[in-house]
XYZ file of C-alpha atoms in Angstrom:
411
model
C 0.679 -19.230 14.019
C -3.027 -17.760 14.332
C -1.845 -14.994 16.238
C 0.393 -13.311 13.470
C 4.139 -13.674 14.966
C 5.318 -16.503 13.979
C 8.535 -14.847 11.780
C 9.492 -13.879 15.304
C 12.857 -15.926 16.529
C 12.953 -14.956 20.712
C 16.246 -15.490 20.324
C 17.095 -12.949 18.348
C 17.474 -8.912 18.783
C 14.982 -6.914 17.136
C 15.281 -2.866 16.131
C 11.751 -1.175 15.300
C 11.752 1.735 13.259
C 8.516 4.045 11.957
C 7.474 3.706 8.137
C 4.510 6.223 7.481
C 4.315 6.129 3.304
C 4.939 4.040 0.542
C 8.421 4.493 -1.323
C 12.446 2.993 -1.161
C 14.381 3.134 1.971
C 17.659 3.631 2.598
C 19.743 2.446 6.658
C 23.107 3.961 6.378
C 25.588 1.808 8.516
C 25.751 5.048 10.990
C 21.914 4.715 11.733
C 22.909 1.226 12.633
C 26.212 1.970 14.745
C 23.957 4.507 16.810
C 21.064 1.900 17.749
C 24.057 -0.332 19.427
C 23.850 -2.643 17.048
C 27.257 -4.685 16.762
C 27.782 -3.942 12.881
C 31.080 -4.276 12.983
C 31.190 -7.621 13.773
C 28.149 -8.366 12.007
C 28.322 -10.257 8.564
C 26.109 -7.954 6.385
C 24.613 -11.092 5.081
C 22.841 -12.373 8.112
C 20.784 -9.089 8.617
C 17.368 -9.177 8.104
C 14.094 -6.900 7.961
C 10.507 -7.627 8.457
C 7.573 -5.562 7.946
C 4.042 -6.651 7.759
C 4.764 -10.506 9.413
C 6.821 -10.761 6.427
C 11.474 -11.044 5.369
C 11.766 -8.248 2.660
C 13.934 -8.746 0.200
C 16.217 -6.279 1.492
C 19.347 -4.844 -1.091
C 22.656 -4.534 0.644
C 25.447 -2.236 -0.937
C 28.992 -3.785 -0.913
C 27.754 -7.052 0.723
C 29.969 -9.586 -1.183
C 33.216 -9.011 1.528
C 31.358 -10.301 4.055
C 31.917 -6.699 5.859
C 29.221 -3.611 6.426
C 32.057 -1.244 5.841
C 31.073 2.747 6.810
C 29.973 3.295 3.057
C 27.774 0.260 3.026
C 23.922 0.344 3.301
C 20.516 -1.275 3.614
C 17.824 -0.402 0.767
C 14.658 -1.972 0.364
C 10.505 -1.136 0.174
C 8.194 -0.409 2.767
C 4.441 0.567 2.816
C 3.033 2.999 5.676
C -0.084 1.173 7.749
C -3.420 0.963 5.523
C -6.614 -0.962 5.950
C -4.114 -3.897 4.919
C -5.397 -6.055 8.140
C -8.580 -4.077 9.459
C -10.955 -6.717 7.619
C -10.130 -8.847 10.390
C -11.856 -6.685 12.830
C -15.001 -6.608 11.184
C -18.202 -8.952 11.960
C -17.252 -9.804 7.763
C -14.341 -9.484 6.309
C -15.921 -8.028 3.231
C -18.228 -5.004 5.085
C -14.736 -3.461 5.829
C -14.911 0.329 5.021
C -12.205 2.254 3.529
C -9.070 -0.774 2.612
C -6.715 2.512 2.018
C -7.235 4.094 5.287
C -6.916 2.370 8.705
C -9.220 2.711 11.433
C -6.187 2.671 13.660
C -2.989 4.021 12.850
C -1.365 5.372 9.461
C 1.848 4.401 10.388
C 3.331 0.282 10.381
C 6.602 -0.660 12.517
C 9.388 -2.421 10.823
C 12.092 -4.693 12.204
C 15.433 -4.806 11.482
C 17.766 -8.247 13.212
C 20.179 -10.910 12.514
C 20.789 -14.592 12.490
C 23.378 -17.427 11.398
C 22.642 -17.214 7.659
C 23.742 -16.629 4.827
C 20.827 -16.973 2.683
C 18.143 -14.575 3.783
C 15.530 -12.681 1.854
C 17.937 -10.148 -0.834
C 17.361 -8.692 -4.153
C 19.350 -9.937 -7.110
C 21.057 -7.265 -8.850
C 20.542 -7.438 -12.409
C 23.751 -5.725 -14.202
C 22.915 -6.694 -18.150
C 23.123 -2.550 -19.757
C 24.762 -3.605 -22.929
C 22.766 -6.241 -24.541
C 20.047 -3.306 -25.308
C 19.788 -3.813 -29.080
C 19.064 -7.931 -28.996
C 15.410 -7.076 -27.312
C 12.158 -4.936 -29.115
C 10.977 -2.251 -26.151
C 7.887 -2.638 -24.640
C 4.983 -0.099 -26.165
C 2.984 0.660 -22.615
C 3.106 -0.222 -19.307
C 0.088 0.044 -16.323
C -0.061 3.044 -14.341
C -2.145 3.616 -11.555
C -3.679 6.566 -9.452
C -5.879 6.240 -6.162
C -7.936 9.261 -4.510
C -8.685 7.992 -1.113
C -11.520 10.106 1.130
C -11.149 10.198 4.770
C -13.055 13.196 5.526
C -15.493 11.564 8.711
C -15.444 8.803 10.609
C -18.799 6.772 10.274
C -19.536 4.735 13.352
C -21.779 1.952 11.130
C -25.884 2.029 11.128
C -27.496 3.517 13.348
C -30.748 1.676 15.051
C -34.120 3.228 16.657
C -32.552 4.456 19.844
C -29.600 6.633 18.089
C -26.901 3.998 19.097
C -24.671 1.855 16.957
C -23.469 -2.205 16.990
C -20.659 -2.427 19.543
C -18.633 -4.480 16.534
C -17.002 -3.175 13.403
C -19.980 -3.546 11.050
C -21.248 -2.537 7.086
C -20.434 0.928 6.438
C -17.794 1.412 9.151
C -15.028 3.450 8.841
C -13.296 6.615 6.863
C -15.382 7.772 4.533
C -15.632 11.152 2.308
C -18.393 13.604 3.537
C -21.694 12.029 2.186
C -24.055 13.768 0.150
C -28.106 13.635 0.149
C -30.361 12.354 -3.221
C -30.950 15.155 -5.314
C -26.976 16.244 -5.241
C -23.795 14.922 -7.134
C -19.852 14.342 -6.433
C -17.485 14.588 -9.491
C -13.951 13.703 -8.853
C -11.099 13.581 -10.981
C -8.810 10.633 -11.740
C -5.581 11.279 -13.111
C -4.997 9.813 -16.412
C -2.084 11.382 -18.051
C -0.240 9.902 -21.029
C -2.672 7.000 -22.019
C -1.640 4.769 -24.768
C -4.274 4.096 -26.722
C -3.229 1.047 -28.392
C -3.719 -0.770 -25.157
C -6.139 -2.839 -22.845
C -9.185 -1.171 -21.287
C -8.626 0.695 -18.318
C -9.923 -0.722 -15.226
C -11.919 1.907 -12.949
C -12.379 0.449 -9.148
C -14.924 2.408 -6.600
C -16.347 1.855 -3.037
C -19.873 3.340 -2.212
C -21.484 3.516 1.142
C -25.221 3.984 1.952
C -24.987 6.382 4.988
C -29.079 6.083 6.213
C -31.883 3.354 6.156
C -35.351 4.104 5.856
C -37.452 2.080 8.482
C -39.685 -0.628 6.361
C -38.527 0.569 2.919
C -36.604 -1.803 0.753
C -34.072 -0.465 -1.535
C -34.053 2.873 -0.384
C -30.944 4.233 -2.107
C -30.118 4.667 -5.621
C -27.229 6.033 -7.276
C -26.291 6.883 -10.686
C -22.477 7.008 -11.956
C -21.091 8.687 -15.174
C -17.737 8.511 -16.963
C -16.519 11.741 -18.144
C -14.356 11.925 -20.290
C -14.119 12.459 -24.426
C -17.645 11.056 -24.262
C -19.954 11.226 -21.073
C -20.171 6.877 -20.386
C -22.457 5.423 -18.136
C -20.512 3.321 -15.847
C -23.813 1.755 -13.145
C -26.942 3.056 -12.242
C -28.185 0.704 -9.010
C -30.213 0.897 -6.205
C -29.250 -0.831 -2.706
C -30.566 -1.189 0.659
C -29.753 0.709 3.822
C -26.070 0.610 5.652
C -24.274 -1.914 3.282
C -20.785 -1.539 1.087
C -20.602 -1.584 -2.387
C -16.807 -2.399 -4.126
C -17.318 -1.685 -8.196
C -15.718 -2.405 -10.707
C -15.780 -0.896 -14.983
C -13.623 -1.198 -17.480
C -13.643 1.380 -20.406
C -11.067 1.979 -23.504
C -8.151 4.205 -22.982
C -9.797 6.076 -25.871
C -12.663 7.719 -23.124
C -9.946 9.144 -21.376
C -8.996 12.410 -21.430
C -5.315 14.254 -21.956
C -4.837 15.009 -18.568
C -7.830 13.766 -16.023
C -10.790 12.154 -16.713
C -13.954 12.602 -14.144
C -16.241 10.599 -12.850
C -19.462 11.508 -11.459
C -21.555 10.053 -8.573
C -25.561 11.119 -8.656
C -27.878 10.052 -6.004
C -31.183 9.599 -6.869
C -34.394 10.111 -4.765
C -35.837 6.394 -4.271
C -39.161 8.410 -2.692
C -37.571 6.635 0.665
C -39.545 8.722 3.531
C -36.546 10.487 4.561
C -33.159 11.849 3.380
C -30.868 9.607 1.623
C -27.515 9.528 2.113
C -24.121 8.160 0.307
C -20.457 8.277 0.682
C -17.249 7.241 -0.945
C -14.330 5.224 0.163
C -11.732 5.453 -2.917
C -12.063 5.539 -6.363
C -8.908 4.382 -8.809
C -8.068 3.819 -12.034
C -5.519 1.506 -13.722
C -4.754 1.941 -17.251
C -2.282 1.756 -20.202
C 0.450 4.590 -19.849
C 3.031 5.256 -22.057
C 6.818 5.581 -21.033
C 6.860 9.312 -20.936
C 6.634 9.494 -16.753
C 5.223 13.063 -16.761
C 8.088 14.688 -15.492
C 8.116 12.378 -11.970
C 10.916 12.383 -9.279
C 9.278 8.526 -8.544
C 7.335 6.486 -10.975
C 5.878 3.260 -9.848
C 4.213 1.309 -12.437
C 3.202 -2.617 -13.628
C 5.140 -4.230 -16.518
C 2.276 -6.512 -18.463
C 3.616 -10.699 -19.384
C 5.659 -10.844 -22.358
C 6.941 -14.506 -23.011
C 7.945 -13.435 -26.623
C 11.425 -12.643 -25.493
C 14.031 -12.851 -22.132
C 14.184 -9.827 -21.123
C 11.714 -6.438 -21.880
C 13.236 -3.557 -23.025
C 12.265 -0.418 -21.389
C 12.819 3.007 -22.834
C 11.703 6.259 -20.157
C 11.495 9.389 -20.537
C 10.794 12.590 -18.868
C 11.943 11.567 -15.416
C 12.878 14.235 -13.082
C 15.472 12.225 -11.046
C 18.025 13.128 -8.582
C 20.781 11.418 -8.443
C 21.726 8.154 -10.082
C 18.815 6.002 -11.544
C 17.967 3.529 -9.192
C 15.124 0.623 -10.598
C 13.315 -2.068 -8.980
C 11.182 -4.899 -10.438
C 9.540 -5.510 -6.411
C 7.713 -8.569 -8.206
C 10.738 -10.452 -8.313
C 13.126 -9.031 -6.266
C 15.539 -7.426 -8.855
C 17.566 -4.209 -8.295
C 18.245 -3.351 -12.088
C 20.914 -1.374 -13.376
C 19.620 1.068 -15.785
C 21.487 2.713 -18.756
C 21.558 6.590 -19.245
C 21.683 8.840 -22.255
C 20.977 12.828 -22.135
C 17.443 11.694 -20.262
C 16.407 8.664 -21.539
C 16.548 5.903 -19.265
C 17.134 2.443 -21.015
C 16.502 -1.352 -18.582
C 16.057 -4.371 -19.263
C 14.322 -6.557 -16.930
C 14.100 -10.434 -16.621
C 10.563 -11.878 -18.208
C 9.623 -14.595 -15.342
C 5.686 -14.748 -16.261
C 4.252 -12.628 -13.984
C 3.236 -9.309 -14.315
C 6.246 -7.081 -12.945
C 5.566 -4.171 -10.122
C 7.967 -2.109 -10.602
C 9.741 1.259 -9.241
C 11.776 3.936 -10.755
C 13.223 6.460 -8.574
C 16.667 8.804 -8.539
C 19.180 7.507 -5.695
C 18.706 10.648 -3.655
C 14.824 10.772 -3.170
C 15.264 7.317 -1.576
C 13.946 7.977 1.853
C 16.073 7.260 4.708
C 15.496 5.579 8.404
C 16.804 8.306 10.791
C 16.524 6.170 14.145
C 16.538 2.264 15.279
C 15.411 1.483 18.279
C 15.141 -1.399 20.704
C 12.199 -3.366 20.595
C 12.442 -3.908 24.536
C 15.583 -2.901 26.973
C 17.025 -6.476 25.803
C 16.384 -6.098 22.647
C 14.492 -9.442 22.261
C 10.704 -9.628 22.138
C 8.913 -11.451 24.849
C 7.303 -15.252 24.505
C 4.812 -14.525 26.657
C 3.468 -17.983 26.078
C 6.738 -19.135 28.089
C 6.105 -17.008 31.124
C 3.510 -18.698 32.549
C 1.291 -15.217 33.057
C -2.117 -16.698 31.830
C -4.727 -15.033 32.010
C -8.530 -15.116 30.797
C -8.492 -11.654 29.454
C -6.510 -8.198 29.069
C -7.641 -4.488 29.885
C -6.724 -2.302 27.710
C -7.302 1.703 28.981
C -6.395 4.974 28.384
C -3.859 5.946 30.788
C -6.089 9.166 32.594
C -7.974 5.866 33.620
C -5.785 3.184 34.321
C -6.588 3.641 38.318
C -10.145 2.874 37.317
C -8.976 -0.177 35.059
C -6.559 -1.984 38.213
C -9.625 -1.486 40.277
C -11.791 -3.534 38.012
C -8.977 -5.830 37.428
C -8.904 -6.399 40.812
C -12.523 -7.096 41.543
């Protein structure tokens, strides 16, 4: 269990496949027929993906005869690799760097197999597009936008002798270039179509102090501003050395602006005795949007809790789809059938309590999964805790020096 693979079955075969972005995915039953896989003789029912250590509720088309007929395919959501599970190579969990960017790898392996039942992880298909006029629409939902900086790699603080902590430490990781006291960094978040009738936007930021002055306390300050129909003051606070700062400021949708809204970082000299330095991880902003989706192919966006009726009433427009309308509500596993009239887009999805994550997205800008492949010649993964290969420790080497690393495994 501690080790992360327990929704492994060694029994069972296992198909990897790449996922480098966030969006809907599409297997087509020839993808499958290539990889070997028997899908003719497969009931579509027992097939299963996992991504992440985790089932995903996975959407089949024309599951119900118990057939995955040559029409018939596989649609769900999948994420690319992030900073999701770097915290867990870090002396802290908390000092890691950038969450949005991985030290690593940007792209996450998926796994596509089968077993004896009938009840694994799906999406229930909600098909209610007549009932539209017994439910009031919803006024706003929660859009969000994230500007992620990955511009150097920052190998932590550095001590007396120019070297840095063998661990992943504070101020680690993919950072924007940083910037000395004296200078500024205004970035824009995008913030177009805010409904002003609703909650405060929430503004999230991660700072980095990228030097230490020697015997002086505090030696950073920074300043940051809110620009937007008024100039807003967000923090203004001083911090010590190498260390990791996540923020968080809410302000009304009124400070916004039409289109972006900026926000400014200052660093201020601290009269530290030598340069000071800062960087930035990510900034984001979440905020009240209205259902006008700017003219979007994709739209991905967070339904707030109404328990004043079933089902919420969504009216969208300005969608640039292609294809049919295809909607998700990821929160809760629904596939929702959504109604069409010269370009407005009318759903209704089930009110369960929770605040609903939800996708909109036109049938063909789903992405699709161009190869499966075997996750070993059998197809099965290996229990190497059944092999009875123990060993104390593994060597893990480039390959220009694996000659070196069997030598030293040897001695």
């Amino acid at each position: 269990h501690t080790f992360g693979n327990v929704w492994i079955n060694y029994s069972q075969n296992y198909y990897k496949f790449p996922i480098l972005s966030k969006g809907m995915y599409k297997i087509s039953y020839s993808i499958l027929q290539n990889a070997g896989i028997p899908i003719s003789s497969l009931n579509p029912n027992q097939l299963q993906i996992f991504g992440k250590g985790k089932e995903l509720p996975i959407y089949i088309e024309g599951d119900a005869d118990g057939v995955f007929n040559t029409n018939d395919f596989i649609e769900f959501y999948a994420e690319g690799n992030d900073g999701w599970f770097d915290s867990l190579a870090y002396d802290l969990p908390q000092h890691i760097g950038n969450p949005y960017y991985s030290l690593f790898n940007d792209t996450a392996y998926y796994f596509l197999t089968w077993n004896n039942s009938n009840f694994n992880e799906r999406m229930v298909v909600e098909n209610d597009t007549i009932n539209f006029n017994l439910y009031n629409s919803e006024p706003f939902c929660f859009a969000k936008n994230i500007s992620v900086y990955k511009d150097i790699y920052y190998a932590g603080e550095t001590n007396a002798i120019a070297t840095t902590d063998p661990e992943y430490t504070q101020a680690e990781g993919w950072f924007s270039v940083k910037w000395q006291a004296g200078y500024t960094r205004t970035e824009n978040l995008l913030t177009k179509n805010a409904y002003n009738g609703g909650p405060d936007a929430t503004i999230r930021t991660k700072i980095i102090g990228a030097s230490n002055a020697a015997n002086f306390q505090n030696d950073n300050r920074i300043k940051i501003e809110l620009i937007g129909s008024n100039t807003i003051q967000l923090s203004d606070f001083i911090f010590d050395g190498y260390t990791v700062h996540d923020l968080t400021f809410n302000t009304p949708n009124s400070n916004l602006n039409t289109l972006s809204t900026q926000i400014k970082y200052s660093t201020i000299a601290t009269g530290a005795p030598h340069l000071q330095y800062t960087g930035l991880a990510y900034n984001s902003i979440e905020y009240a949007h209205t259902f006008d989706f700017e003219g979007n192919y994709f739209f991905r966006f967070k339904l707030p809790v109404n328990l004043t009726q079933l089902k919420s009433k969504l009216i969208i427009s300005n969608l640039n789809l292609s294809g049919s309308p295809r909607f998700y509500d990821l929160t809760h596993k629904r596939r929702i059938l959504v109604g069409q009239n010269n370009g407005v887009y009318t759903v209704l999805t089930p009110n369960l309590g929770n605040i609903k994550d939800c996708i909109i997205i036109g049938a063909n800008d789903i992405l699709s999964v161009n190869q499966l492949l075997p996750v070993t010649p059998t197809a099965k993964f290996t229990d190497y805790g059944t092999t009875g290969n123990f060993s104390n420790f593994i060597i893990i080497s480039n390959k220009k020096l694996w000659s070196e690393a069997q030598s030293y495994a040897s001695y």
